[in-house]
mmCIF file of C-alpha atoms in Angstrom:
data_model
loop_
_atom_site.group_PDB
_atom_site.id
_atom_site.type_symbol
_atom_site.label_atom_id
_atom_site.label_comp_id
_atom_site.label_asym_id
_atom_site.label_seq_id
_atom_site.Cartn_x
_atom_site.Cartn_y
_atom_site.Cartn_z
ATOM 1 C CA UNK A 22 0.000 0.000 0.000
ATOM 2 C CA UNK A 23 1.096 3.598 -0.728
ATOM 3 C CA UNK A 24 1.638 6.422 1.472
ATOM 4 C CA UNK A 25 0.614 9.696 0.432
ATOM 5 C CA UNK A 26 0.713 13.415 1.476
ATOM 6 C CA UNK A 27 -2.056 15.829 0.364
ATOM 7 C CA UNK A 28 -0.934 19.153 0.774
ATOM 8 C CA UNK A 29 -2.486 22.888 -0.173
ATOM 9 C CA UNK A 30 -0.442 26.250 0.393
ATOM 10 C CA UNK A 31 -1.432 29.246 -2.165
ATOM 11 C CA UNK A 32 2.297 29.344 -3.788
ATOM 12 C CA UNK A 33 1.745 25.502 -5.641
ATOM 13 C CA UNK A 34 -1.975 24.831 -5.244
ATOM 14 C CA UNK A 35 -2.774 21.188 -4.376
ATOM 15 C CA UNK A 36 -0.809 18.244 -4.366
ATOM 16 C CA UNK A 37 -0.781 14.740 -3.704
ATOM 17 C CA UNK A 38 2.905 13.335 -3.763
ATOM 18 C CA UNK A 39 3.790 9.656 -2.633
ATOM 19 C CA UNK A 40 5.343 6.215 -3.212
ATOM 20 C CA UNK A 41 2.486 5.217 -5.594
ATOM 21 C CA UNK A 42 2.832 2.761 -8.576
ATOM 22 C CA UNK A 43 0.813 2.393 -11.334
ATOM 23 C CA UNK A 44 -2.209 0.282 -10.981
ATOM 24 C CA UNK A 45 -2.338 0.456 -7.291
ATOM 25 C CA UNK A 46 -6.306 2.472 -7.415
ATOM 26 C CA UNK A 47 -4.533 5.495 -6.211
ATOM 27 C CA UNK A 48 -4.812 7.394 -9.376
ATOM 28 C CA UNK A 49 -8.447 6.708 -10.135
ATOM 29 C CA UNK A 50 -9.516 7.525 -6.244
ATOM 30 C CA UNK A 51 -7.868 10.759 -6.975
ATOM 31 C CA UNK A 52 -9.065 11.501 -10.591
ATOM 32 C CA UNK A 53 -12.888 11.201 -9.151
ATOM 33 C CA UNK A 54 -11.933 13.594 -6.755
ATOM 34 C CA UNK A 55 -10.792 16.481 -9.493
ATOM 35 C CA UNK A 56 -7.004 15.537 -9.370
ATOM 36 C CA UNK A 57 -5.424 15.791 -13.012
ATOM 37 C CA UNK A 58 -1.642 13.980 -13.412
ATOM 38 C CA UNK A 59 0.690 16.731 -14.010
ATOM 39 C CA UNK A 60 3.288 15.224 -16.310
ATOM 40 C CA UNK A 61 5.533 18.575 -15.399
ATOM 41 C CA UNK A 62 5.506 17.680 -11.658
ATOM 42 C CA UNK A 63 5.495 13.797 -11.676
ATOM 43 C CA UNK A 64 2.124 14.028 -9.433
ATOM 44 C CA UNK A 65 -0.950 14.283 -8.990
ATOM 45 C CA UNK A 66 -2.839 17.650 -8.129
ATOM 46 C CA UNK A 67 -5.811 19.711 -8.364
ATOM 47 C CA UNK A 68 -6.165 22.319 -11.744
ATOM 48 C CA UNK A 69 -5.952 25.933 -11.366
ATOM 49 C CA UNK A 70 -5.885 25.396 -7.591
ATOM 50 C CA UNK A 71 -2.482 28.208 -7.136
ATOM 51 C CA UNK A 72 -3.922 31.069 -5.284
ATOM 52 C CA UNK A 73 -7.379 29.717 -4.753
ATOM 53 C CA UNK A 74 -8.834 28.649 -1.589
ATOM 54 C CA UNK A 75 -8.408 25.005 -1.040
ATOM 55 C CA UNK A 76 -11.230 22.130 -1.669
ATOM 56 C CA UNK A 77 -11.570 20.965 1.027
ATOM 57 C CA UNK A 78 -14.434 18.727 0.484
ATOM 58 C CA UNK A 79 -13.161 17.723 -2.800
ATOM 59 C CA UNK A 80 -9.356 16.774 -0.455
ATOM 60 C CA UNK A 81 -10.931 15.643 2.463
ATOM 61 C CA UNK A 82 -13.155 12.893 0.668
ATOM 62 C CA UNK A 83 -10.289 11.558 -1.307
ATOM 63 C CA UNK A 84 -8.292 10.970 1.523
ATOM 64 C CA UNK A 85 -10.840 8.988 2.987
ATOM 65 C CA UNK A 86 -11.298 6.645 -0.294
ATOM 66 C CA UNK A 87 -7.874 5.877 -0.465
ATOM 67 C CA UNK A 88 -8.035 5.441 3.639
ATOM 68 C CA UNK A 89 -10.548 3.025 2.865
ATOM 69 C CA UNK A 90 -8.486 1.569 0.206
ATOM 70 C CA UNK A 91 -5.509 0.587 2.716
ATOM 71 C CA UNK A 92 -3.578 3.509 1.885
ATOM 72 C CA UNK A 93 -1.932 5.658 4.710
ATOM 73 C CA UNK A 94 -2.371 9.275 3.746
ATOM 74 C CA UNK A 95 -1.695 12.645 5.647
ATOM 75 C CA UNK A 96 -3.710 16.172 5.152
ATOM 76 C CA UNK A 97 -1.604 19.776 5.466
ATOM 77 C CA UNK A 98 -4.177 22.535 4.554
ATOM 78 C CA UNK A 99 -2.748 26.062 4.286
ATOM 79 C CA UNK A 100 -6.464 28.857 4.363
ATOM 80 C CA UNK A 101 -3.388 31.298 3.948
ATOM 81 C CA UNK A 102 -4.797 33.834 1.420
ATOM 82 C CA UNK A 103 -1.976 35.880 -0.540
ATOM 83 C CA UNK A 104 -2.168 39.906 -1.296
ATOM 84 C CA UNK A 105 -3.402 40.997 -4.582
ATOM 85 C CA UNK A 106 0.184 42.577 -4.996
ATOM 86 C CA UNK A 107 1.921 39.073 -4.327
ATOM 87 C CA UNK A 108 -0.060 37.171 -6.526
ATOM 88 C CA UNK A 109 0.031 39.298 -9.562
ATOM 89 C CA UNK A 110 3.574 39.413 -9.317
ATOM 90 C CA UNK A 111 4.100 35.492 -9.116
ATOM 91 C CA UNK A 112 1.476 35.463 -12.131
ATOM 92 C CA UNK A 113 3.550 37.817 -14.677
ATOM 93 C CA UNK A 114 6.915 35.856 -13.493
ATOM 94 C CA UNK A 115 5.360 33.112 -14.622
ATOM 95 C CA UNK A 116 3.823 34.448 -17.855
ATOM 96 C CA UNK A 117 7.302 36.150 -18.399
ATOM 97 C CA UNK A 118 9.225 32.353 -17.594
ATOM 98 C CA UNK A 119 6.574 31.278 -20.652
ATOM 99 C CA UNK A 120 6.808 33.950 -22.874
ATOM 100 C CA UNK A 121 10.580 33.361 -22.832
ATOM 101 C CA UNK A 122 10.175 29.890 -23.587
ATOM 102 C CA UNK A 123 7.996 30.699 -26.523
ATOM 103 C CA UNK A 124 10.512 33.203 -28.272
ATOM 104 C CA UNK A 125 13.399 30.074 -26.858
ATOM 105 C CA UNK A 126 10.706 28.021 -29.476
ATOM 106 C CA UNK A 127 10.931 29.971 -32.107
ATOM 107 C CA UNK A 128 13.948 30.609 -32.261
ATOM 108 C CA UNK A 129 14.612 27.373 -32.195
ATOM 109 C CA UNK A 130 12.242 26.134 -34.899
ATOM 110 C CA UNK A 131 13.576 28.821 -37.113
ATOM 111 C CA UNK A 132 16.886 27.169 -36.979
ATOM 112 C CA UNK A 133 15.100 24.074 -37.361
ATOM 113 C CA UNK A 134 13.293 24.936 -40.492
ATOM 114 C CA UNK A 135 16.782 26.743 -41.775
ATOM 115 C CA UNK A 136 18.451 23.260 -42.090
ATOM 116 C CA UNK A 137 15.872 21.588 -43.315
ATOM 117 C CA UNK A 138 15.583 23.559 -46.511
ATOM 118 C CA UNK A 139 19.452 23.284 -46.768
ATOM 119 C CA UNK A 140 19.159 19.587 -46.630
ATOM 120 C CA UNK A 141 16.324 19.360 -49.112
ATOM 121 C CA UNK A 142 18.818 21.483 -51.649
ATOM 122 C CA UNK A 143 21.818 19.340 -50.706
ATOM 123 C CA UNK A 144 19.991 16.306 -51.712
ATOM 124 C CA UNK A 145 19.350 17.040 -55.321
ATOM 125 C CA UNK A 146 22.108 20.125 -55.789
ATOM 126 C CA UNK A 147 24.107 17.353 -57.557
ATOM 127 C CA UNK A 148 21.471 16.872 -60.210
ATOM 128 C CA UNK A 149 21.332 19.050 -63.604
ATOM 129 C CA UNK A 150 18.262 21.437 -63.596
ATOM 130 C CA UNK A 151 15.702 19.476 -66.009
ATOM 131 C CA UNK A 152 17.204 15.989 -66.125
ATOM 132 C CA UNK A 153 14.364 13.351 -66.512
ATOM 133 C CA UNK A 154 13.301 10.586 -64.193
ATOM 134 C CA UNK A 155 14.200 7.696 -66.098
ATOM 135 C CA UNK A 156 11.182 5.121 -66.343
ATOM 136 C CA UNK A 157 10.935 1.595 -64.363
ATOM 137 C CA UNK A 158 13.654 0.382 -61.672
ATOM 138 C CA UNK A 159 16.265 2.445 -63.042
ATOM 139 C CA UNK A 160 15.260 5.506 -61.648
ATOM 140 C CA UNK A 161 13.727 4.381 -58.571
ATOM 141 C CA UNK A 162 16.601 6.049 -56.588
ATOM 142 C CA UNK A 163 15.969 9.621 -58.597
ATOM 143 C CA UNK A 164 12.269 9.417 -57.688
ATOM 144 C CA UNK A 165 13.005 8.441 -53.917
ATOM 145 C CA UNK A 166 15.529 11.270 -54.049
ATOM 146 C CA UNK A 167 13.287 13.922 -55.267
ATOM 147 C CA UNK A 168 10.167 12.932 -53.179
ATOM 148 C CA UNK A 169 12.836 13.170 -49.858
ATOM 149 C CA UNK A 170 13.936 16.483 -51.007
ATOM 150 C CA UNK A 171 9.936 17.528 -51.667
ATOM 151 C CA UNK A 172 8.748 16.268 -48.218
ATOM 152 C CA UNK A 173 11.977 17.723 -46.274
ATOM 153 C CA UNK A 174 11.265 21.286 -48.249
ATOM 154 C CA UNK A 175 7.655 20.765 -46.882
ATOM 155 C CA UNK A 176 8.610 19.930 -43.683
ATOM 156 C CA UNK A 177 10.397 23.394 -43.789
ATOM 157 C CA UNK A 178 7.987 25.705 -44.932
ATOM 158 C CA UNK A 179 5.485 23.931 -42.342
ATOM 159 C CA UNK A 180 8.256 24.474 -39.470
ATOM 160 C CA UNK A 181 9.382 28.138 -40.494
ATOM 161 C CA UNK A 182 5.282 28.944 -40.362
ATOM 162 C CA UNK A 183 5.188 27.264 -36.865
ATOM 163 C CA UNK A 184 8.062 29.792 -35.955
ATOM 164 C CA UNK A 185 6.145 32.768 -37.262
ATOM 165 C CA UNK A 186 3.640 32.180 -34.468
ATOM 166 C CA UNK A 187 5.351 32.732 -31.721
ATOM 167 C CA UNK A 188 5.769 36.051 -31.547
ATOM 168 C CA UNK A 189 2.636 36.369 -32.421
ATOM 169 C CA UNK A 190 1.918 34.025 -29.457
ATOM 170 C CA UNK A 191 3.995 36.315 -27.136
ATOM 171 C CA UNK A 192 2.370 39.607 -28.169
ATOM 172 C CA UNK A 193 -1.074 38.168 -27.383
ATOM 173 C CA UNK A 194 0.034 37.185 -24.117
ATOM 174 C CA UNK A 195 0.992 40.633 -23.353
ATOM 175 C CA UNK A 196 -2.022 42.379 -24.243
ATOM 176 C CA UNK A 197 -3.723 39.718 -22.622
ATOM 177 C CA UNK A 198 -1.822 40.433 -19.128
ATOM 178 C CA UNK A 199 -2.435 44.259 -19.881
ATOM 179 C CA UNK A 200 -5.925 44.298 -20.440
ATOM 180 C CA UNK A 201 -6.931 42.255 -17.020
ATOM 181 C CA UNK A 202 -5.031 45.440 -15.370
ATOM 182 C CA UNK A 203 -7.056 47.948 -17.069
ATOM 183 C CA UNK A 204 -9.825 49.920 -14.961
ATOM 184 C CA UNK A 205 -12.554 48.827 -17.267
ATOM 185 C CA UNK A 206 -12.071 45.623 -16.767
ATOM 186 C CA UNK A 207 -10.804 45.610 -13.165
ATOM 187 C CA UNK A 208 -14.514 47.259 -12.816
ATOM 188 C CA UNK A 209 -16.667 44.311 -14.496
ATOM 189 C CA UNK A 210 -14.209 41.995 -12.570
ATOM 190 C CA UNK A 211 -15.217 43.652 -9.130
ATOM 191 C CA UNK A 212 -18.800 43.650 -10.088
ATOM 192 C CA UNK A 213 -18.393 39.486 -10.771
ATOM 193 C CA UNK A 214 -16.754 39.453 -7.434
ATOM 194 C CA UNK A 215 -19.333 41.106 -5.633
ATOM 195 C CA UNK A 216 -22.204 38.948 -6.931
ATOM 196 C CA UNK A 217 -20.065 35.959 -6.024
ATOM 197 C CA UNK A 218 -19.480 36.870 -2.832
ATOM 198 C CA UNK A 219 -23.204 37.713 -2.006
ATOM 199 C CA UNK A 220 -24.090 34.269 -3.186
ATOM 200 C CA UNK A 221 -21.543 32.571 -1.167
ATOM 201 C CA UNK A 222 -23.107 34.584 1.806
ATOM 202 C CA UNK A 223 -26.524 33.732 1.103
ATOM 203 C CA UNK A 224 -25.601 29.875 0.731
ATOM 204 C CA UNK A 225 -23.229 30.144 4.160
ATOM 205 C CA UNK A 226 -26.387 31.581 5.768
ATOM 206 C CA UNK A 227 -28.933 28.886 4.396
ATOM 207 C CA UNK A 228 -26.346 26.309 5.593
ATOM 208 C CA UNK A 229 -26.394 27.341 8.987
ATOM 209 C CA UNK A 230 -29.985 27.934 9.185
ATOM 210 C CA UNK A 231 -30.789 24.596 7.613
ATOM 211 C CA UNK A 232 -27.705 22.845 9.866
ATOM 212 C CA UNK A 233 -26.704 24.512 12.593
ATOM 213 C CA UNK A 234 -23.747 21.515 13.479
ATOM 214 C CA UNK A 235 -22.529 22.815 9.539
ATOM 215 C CA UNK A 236 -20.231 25.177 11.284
ATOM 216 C CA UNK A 237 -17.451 22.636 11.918
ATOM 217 C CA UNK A 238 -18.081 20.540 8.992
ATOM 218 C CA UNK A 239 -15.868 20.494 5.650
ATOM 219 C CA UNK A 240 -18.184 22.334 3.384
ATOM 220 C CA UNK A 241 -18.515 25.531 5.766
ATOM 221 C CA UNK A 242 -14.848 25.232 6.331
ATOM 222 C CA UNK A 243 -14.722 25.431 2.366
ATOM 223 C CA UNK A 244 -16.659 28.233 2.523
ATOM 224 C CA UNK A 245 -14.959 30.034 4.672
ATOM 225 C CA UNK A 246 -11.877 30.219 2.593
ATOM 226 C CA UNK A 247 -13.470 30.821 -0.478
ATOM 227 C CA UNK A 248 -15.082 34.330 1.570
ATOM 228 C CA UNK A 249 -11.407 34.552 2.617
ATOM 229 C CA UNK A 250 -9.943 34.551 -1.236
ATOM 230 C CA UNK A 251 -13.033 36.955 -1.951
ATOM 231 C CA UNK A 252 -12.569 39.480 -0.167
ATOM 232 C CA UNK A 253 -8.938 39.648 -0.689
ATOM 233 C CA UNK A 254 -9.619 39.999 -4.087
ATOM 234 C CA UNK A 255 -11.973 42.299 -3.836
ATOM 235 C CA UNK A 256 -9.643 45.094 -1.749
ATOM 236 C CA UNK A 257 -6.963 44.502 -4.281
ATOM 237 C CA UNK A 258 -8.965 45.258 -7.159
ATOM 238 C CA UNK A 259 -11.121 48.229 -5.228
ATOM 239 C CA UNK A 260 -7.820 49.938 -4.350
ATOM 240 C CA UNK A 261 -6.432 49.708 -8.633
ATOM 241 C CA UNK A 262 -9.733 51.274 -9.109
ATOM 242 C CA UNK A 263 -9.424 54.325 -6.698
ATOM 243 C CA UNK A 264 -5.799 54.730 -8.164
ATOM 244 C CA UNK A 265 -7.479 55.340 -11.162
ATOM 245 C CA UNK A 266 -9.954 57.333 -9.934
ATOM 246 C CA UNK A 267 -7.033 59.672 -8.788
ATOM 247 C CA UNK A 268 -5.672 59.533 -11.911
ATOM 248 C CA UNK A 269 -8.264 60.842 -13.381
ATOM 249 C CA UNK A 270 -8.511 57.519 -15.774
ATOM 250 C CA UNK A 271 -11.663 56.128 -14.305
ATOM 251 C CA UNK A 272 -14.975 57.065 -12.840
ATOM 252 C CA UNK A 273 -14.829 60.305 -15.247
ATOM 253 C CA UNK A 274 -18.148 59.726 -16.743
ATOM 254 C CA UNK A 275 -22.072 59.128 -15.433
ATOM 255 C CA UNK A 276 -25.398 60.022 -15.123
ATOM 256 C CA UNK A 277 -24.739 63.532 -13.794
ATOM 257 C CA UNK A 278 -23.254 65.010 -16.459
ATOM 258 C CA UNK A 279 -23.775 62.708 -19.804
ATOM 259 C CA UNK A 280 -26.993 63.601 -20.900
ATOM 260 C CA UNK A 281 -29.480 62.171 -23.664
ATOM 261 C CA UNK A 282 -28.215 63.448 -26.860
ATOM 262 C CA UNK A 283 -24.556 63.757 -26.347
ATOM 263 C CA UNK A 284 -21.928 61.872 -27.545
ATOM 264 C CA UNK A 285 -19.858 59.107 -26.115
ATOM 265 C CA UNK A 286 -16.866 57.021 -27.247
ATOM 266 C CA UNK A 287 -17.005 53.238 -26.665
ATOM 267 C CA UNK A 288 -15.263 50.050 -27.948
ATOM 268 C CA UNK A 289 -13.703 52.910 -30.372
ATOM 269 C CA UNK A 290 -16.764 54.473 -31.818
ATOM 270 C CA UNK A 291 -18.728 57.958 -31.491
ATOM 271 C CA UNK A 292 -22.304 56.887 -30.285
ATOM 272 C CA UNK A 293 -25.063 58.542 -29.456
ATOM 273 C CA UNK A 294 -26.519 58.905 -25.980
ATOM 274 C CA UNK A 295 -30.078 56.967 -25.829
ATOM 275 C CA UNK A 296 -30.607 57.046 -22.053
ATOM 276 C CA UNK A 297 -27.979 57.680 -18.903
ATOM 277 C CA UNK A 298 -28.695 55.419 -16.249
ATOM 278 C CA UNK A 299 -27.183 54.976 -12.745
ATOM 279 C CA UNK A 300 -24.782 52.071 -13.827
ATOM 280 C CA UNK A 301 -25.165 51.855 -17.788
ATOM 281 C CA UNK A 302 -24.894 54.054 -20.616
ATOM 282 C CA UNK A 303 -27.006 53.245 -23.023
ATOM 283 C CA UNK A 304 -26.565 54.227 -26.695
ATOM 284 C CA UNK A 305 -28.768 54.169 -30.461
ATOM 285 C CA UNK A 306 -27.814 51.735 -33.215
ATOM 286 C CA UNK A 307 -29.142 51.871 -36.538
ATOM 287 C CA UNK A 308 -31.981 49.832 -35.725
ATOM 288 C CA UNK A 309 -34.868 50.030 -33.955
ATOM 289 C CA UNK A 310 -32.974 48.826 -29.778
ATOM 290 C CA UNK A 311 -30.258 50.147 -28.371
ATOM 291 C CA UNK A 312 -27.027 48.847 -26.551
ATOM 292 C CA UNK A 313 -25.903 49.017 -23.416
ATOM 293 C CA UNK A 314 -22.417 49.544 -21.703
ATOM 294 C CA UNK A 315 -21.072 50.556 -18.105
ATOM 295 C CA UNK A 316 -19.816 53.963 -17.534
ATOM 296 C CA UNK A 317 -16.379 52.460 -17.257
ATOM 297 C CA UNK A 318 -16.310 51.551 -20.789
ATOM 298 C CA UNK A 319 -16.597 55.486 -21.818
ATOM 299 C CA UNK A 320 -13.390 56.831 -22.748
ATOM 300 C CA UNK A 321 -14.540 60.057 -23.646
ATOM 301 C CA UNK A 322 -17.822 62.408 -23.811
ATOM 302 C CA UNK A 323 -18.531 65.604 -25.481
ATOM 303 C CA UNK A 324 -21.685 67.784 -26.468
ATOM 304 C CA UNK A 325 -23.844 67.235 -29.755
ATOM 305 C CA UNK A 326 -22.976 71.186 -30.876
ATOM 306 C CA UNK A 327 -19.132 70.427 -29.637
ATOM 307 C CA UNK A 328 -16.866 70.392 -32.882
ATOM 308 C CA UNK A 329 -15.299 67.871 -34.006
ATOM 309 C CA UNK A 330 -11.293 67.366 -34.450
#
């Protein structure tokens, strides 16, 4: 029988690390449970799990299957909850650790498809432009010659146009990184976080109510650090957005002075103001509804009469 730690801490997520062997019934006790083999790691562990507040339901019963399997296992559960500032900087190492293996790719096929074009020349640069295949067995070796030069100069072309993507691959991952930082978005994402946290309330509440002795069980506990991560979250991303404020980047624009009529540039157009409301802007379209955006998606206002530059 195997022995087996669980462990969660924010930094790695959760793990499960331990003398198992293949075919022993650890690894499907642990797949029901929502652990994924990470080839990376040699172990098993729970996706996306980094930074997030640990399952504890989802650890807890899997211990107890492979318990009841004859397998001696051992729970360490950090509810530590890492700053906003912390964790975004351990997410753009990371992101910087793969962008630099991406151009490391490239670069690598590039050199890659580089030598195979030179060895598809090499192979027939010894043969006078235009000779002829010469029918039957006899020019079975010219034939094989020229079809390994064709498929090698394929193989090329098809690794040189891998290559091209990754910078391409790269550049995406940087506007990608950017655009979760920008107030706009940082303002839908509080927005999400608010409504989730209000339903995690609400089902903390009907838990108790429903069953009182909940309090010490594992699904409260669960919920508990889940309120934990929430909250955290939520000051991080409350304080970007008062930076902004102060900045004079965000919050510019609302009810109080957009009015119906005037002008407002979203998603990089010049609409027209249908209707301000307290949260939304909402703007005409060429047909007969209109759409609807938050004020922090305005990037700039001005007055029907106001010219134009």
């Amino acid at each position: 029988m195997a022995t087996i730690e669980i462990t969660h801490t924010p930094e790695v997520g959760t793990l499960a690390d331990g003398d198992t062997v293949k075919g022993d019934g650890t690894g499907d006790i642990l797949k029901n449970h929502g652990f994924r083999w990470f080839r990376s790691m040699g172990q098993y562990g729970i996706p996306q799990s980094r930074d997030r507040a640990p399952r504890i339901v989802a650890i807890e019963n899997a211990a107890d299957r492979l318990r009841e399997a004859g397998h001696t296992v051992t729970v360490d559960i950090s509810t530590a909850v890492r700053d906003n500032a912390t964790v975004q900087a351990d997410r753009h190492e990371r992101l910087e650790d793969r962008r630099a293996a991406l151009t490391a790719k490239g670069e690598k096929l590039s050199r890659e498809a580089d030598a195979l074009y030179r060895a598809s020349d090499a192979m027939v640069e010894h043969l006078p432009l235009g000779q002829p295949v010469a029918p039957g067995r006899k020019g079975r070796a010219h034939r094989n010659l020229l079809e390994r030069s064709v498929d090698t100069a394929i193989r090329s072309a098809l690794t040189a146009k891998e290559a091209e993507l990754m910078p391409a691959r790269v550049a995406g991952s940087l506007r990608a990184e950017a655009e979760k930082q920008r107030p706009d978005v940082v303002a839908r994402r509080v927005k999400r976080l608010e409504a989730d946290l209000r339903s995690l309330d609400r089902r903390m509440a009907s838990l108790v109510e429903h069953h009182p002795e909940a309090t010490s069980g594992r699904l409260y506990r669960q919920y508990e650090g889940q309120r934990a991560e929430l909250v955290e979250r939520l000051d991080g991303d409350r304080a970007v957005l008062e930076q902004a404020k102060e900045a004079g980047t965000f919050g510019r624009y609302s009810k109080d002075n957009v009015s119906k009529g005037d002008l407002v540039h979203v998603r990089g157009e010049w609409r027209t103001v249908a209707r301000a409301n307290p949260t939304t802007v909402s703007v005409t379209t060429a047909y007969s509804w209109t759409d609807k955006y938050g004020w922090e998606e305005v990037r700039d206002h001005r007055r029907p009469d106001a010219p134009q530059n």
